[in-house]
CSV table of C-alpha atoms in Angstrom, one decimal:
chain,number,residue,atom,x,y,z
A,1,MET,CA,111.4,123.0,112.4
A,2,THR,CA,108.7,125.2,113.6
A,3,ALA,CA,107.7,128.8,113.6
A,4,LYS,CA,105.8,130.2,116.6
A,5,VAL,CA,102.4,131.7,115.8
A,6,GLY,CA,100.8,132.9,119.0
A,7,ARG,CA,101.0,129.9,121.3
A,8,ARG,CA,100.9,127.5,118.4
A,9,PHE,CA,103.6,126.2,116.1
A,10,LEU,CA,103.4,125.7,112.4
A,11,PRO,CA,105.9,124.0,110.0
A,12,GLU,CA,108.9,126.2,109.3
A,13,GLY,CA,108.3,129.0,106.9
A,14,ASP,CA,104.6,129.1,107.5
A,15,ASP,CA,102.5,131.6,109.2
A,16,MET,CA,98.8,132.4,108.9
A,17,THR,CA,99.4,134.8,106.0
A,18,SER,CA,101.5,132.4,103.9
A,19,ALA,CA,99.2,129.5,104.8
A,20,THR,CA,96.3,131.2,103.2
A,21,SER,CA,98.1,132.7,100.2
A,22,GLY,CA,97.7,129.6,98.0
A,23,PRO,CA,95.5,129.5,94.9
A,24,ALA,CA,92.0,130.8,95.4
A,25,LEU,CA,89.4,128.1,95.4
A,26,SER,CA,85.7,128.4,94.8
A,27,THR,CA,83.5,127.4,97.6
A,28,THR,CA,82.7,124.1,95.9
A,29,ASP,CA,86.4,123.4,95.3
A,30,SER,CA,87.3,124.3,98.8
A,31,ASP,CA,84.5,122.1,100.2
A,32,SER,CA,85.6,119.2,98.0
A,33,LEU,CA,89.3,119.6,99.1
A,34,ARG,CA,88.3,119.7,102.7
A,35,ALA,CA,86.1,116.6,102.3
A,36,ARG,CA,88.9,114.7,100.6
A,37,ILE,CA,91.4,115.6,103.3
A,38,ASP,CA,88.9,114.8,106.1
A,39,HIS,CA,88.4,111.3,104.5
A,40,PHE,CA,92.2,110.9,104.4
A,41,TYR,CA,92.5,111.6,108.1
A,42,ALA,CA,89.7,109.2,108.9
A,43,ARG,CA,91.5,106.4,107.1
A,44,GLN,CA,94.8,107.4,108.6
A,45,MET,CA,93.4,107.3,112.2
A,46,HIS,CA,91.6,104.0,111.5
A,47,ALA,CA,94.9,102.4,110.5
A,48,LEU,CA,96.5,103.7,113.6
A,49,ASP,CA,93.7,102.7,116.0
A,50,ASP,CA,93.2,99.4,114.3
A,51,ASN,CA,96.9,98.5,115.0
A,52,ARG,CA,98.1,98.6,111.4
A,53,PRO,CA,101.4,100.6,111.9
A,54,ALA,CA,102.8,100.0,108.5
A,55,GLU,CA,99.6,101.1,106.8
A,56,TRP,CA,99.5,104.2,109.0
A,57,ALA,CA,103.2,105.0,108.2
A,58,ALA,CA,102.4,104.7,104.5
A,59,THR,CA,100.3,107.8,104.8
A,60,PHE,CA,103.5,109.8,105.2
A,61,THR,CA,106.0,110.6,102.5
A,62,ASP,CA,109.1,108.3,102.4
A,63,ASP,CA,111.0,111.0,104.4
A,64,GLY,CA,108.0,112.1,106.4
A,65,VAL,CA,108.5,113.8,109.8
A,66,PHE,CA,106.4,113.4,113.0
A,67,ALA,CA,107.5,115.9,115.6
A,68,VAL,CA,106.0,116.3,119.0
A,69,LYS,CA,106.8,119.4,121.0
A,70,GLY,CA,108.5,118.2,124.2
A,71,GLN,CA,110.2,115.2,122.5
A,72,PRO,CA,113.9,115.5,122.0
A,73,GLU,CA,113.9,114.5,118.3
A,74,PRO,CA,111.3,114.0,115.6
A,75,THR,CA,110.6,110.6,114.1
A,76,ARG,CA,111.8,110.6,110.4
A,77,GLY,CA,111.0,108.2,107.6
A,78,ARG,CA,108.4,105.5,107.1
A,79,ALA,CA,110.5,102.7,108.7
A,80,ALA,CA,111.0,104.8,111.9
A,81,LEU,CA,107.3,105.8,111.9
A,82,THR,CA,106.3,102.1,111.5
A,83,ALA,CA,108.6,101.1,114.4
A,84,ALA,CA,107.4,103.9,116.7
A,85,ALA,CA,103.7,103.1,116.0
A,86,ALA,CA,104.3,99.4,116.5
A,87,ALA,CA,106.1,100.1,119.9
A,88,VAL,CA,103.1,102.1,121.1
A,89,ARG,CA,100.7,99.4,119.9
A,90,ASP,CA,102.7,96.7,121.8
A,91,GLN,CA,102.9,98.8,125.0
A,92,LEU,CA,99.1,99.6,124.9
A,93,ALA,CA,98.4,95.9,124.4
A,94,ALA,CA,100.6,95.0,127.3
A,95,ASP,CA,98.9,97.6,129.4
A,96,GLY,CA,95.4,96.4,128.3
A,97,VAL,CA,94.5,99.9,126.9
A,98,MET,CA,92.8,100.9,123.7
A,99,HIS,CA,93.4,104.3,122.1
A,100,ARG,CA,91.1,106.1,119.8
A,101,HIS,CA,92.0,109.3,118.0
A,102,TRP,CA,89.3,111.9,117.4
A,103,LEU,CA,90.2,114.8,115.1
A,104,GLY,CA,88.2,118.0,114.8
A,105,MET,CA,88.2,121.7,113.9
A,106,LEU,CA,90.0,120.9,110.6
A,107,SER,CA,91.2,123.8,108.6
A,108,VAL,CA,92.6,123.3,105.1
A,109,ASP,CA,94.7,125.9,103.4
A,110,PRO,CA,96.2,125.4,99.9
A,111,ARG,CA,99.6,127.0,99.5
A,112,SER,CA,101.3,128.4,96.4
A,113,ASP,CA,103.8,125.6,96.2
A,114,GLY,CA,101.0,123.0,95.7
A,115,THR,CA,101.1,121.7,99.3
A,116,VAL,CA,98.2,122.0,101.8
A,117,LEU,CA,98.5,123.2,105.4
A,118,ALA,CA,96.0,121.3,107.5
A,119,ARG,CA,95.5,122.2,111.1
A,120,PHE,CA,93.3,120.3,113.5
A,121,TYR,CA,92.8,119.3,117.1
A,122,ALA,CA,93.4,115.7,118.1
A,123,LEU,CA,92.0,114.1,121.2
A,124,VAL,CA,93.3,110.7,122.3
A,125,ILE,CA,90.7,108.7,124.2
A,126,ALA,CA,92.1,105.8,126.3
A,127,THR,CA,89.9,102.9,127.4
A,128,PRO,CA,91.4,100.4,129.8
A,129,ARG,CA,90.2,96.8,129.5
A,130,ASP,CA,86.9,96.6,131.5
A,131,GLY,CA,87.2,100.3,132.3
A,132,ALA,CA,85.7,103.6,131.3
A,133,PRO,CA,87.0,105.8,128.5
A,134,CYS,CA,88.9,108.9,129.5
A,135,LEU,CA,90.7,111.7,127.8
A,136,HIS,CA,94.4,110.7,127.6
A,137,ARG,CA,95.7,113.7,125.5
A,138,SER,CA,94.6,116.9,123.9
A,139,THR,CA,96.8,118.3,121.1
A,140,CYS,CA,96.9,120.8,118.2
A,141,CYS,CA,98.4,119.5,115.0
A,142,ALA,CA,99.7,121.1,111.8
A,143,ASP,CA,100.5,119.0,108.8
A,144,VAL,CA,102.0,119.8,105.5
A,145,LEU,CA,100.2,117.5,103.0
A,146,VAL,CA,101.5,116.7,99.5
A,147,GLY,CA,99.5,115.1,96.7
A,148,ASP,CA,100.7,111.7,95.6
A,149,GLY,CA,98.5,111.4,92.4
A,150,GLU,CA,95.9,109.4,94.2
A,151,GLY,CA,95.4,111.2,97.4
A,152,TRP,CA,97.5,112.8,100.2
A,153,LEU,CA,100.6,112.1,102.2
A,154,VAL,CA,101.9,113.9,105.2
A,155,ARG,CA,105.3,115.4,104.6
A,156,GLU,CA,105.6,116.9,108.1
A,157,ARG,CA,103.4,116.7,111.2
A,158,GLN,CA,103.9,119.1,114.1
A,159,VAL,CA,102.1,118.1,117.3
A,160,GLU,CA,101.8,120.4,120.2
A,161,ARG,CA,100.5,118.7,123.4
A,162,ASP,CA,98.3,121.0,125.4
A,163,ASP,CA,99.7,119.7,128.7
A,164,LEU,CA,103.2,121.0,127.7
A,165,ILE,CA,102.2,124.6,126.9
């Protein structure tokens, strides 16, 4: 579920005021949190781009949600996430195309319930075999992250494609 904020959507119950009302962090703590989450996303995108769908899906909670504005239903749960990522991988391989995901403009906001709202832009670069790379997709994403004792897991990801605004 999403709540509209300007043109962007955030996970339900979130807005910019609640997203930033979590515990106050010192600059050092804030920088450390952002660095740890940035590293999490690098590993997550490497798993996806290196065609490891089960490893990518394992970065979500067991009941994790991946929702894309414009799609009829979100993908729910690790098994469904793995299957969806594997299907995309297989289609890209059949088409002779390589995708790379580039994330940027990451904002990290701890929330009072212990979760973290992470927002970022994601660009998907497509490179056909023997071809030039081109921008395939531009999106804005909002994740609710939960700690798992060792790092982070995505409980919910909302993706808004810029071409569908």
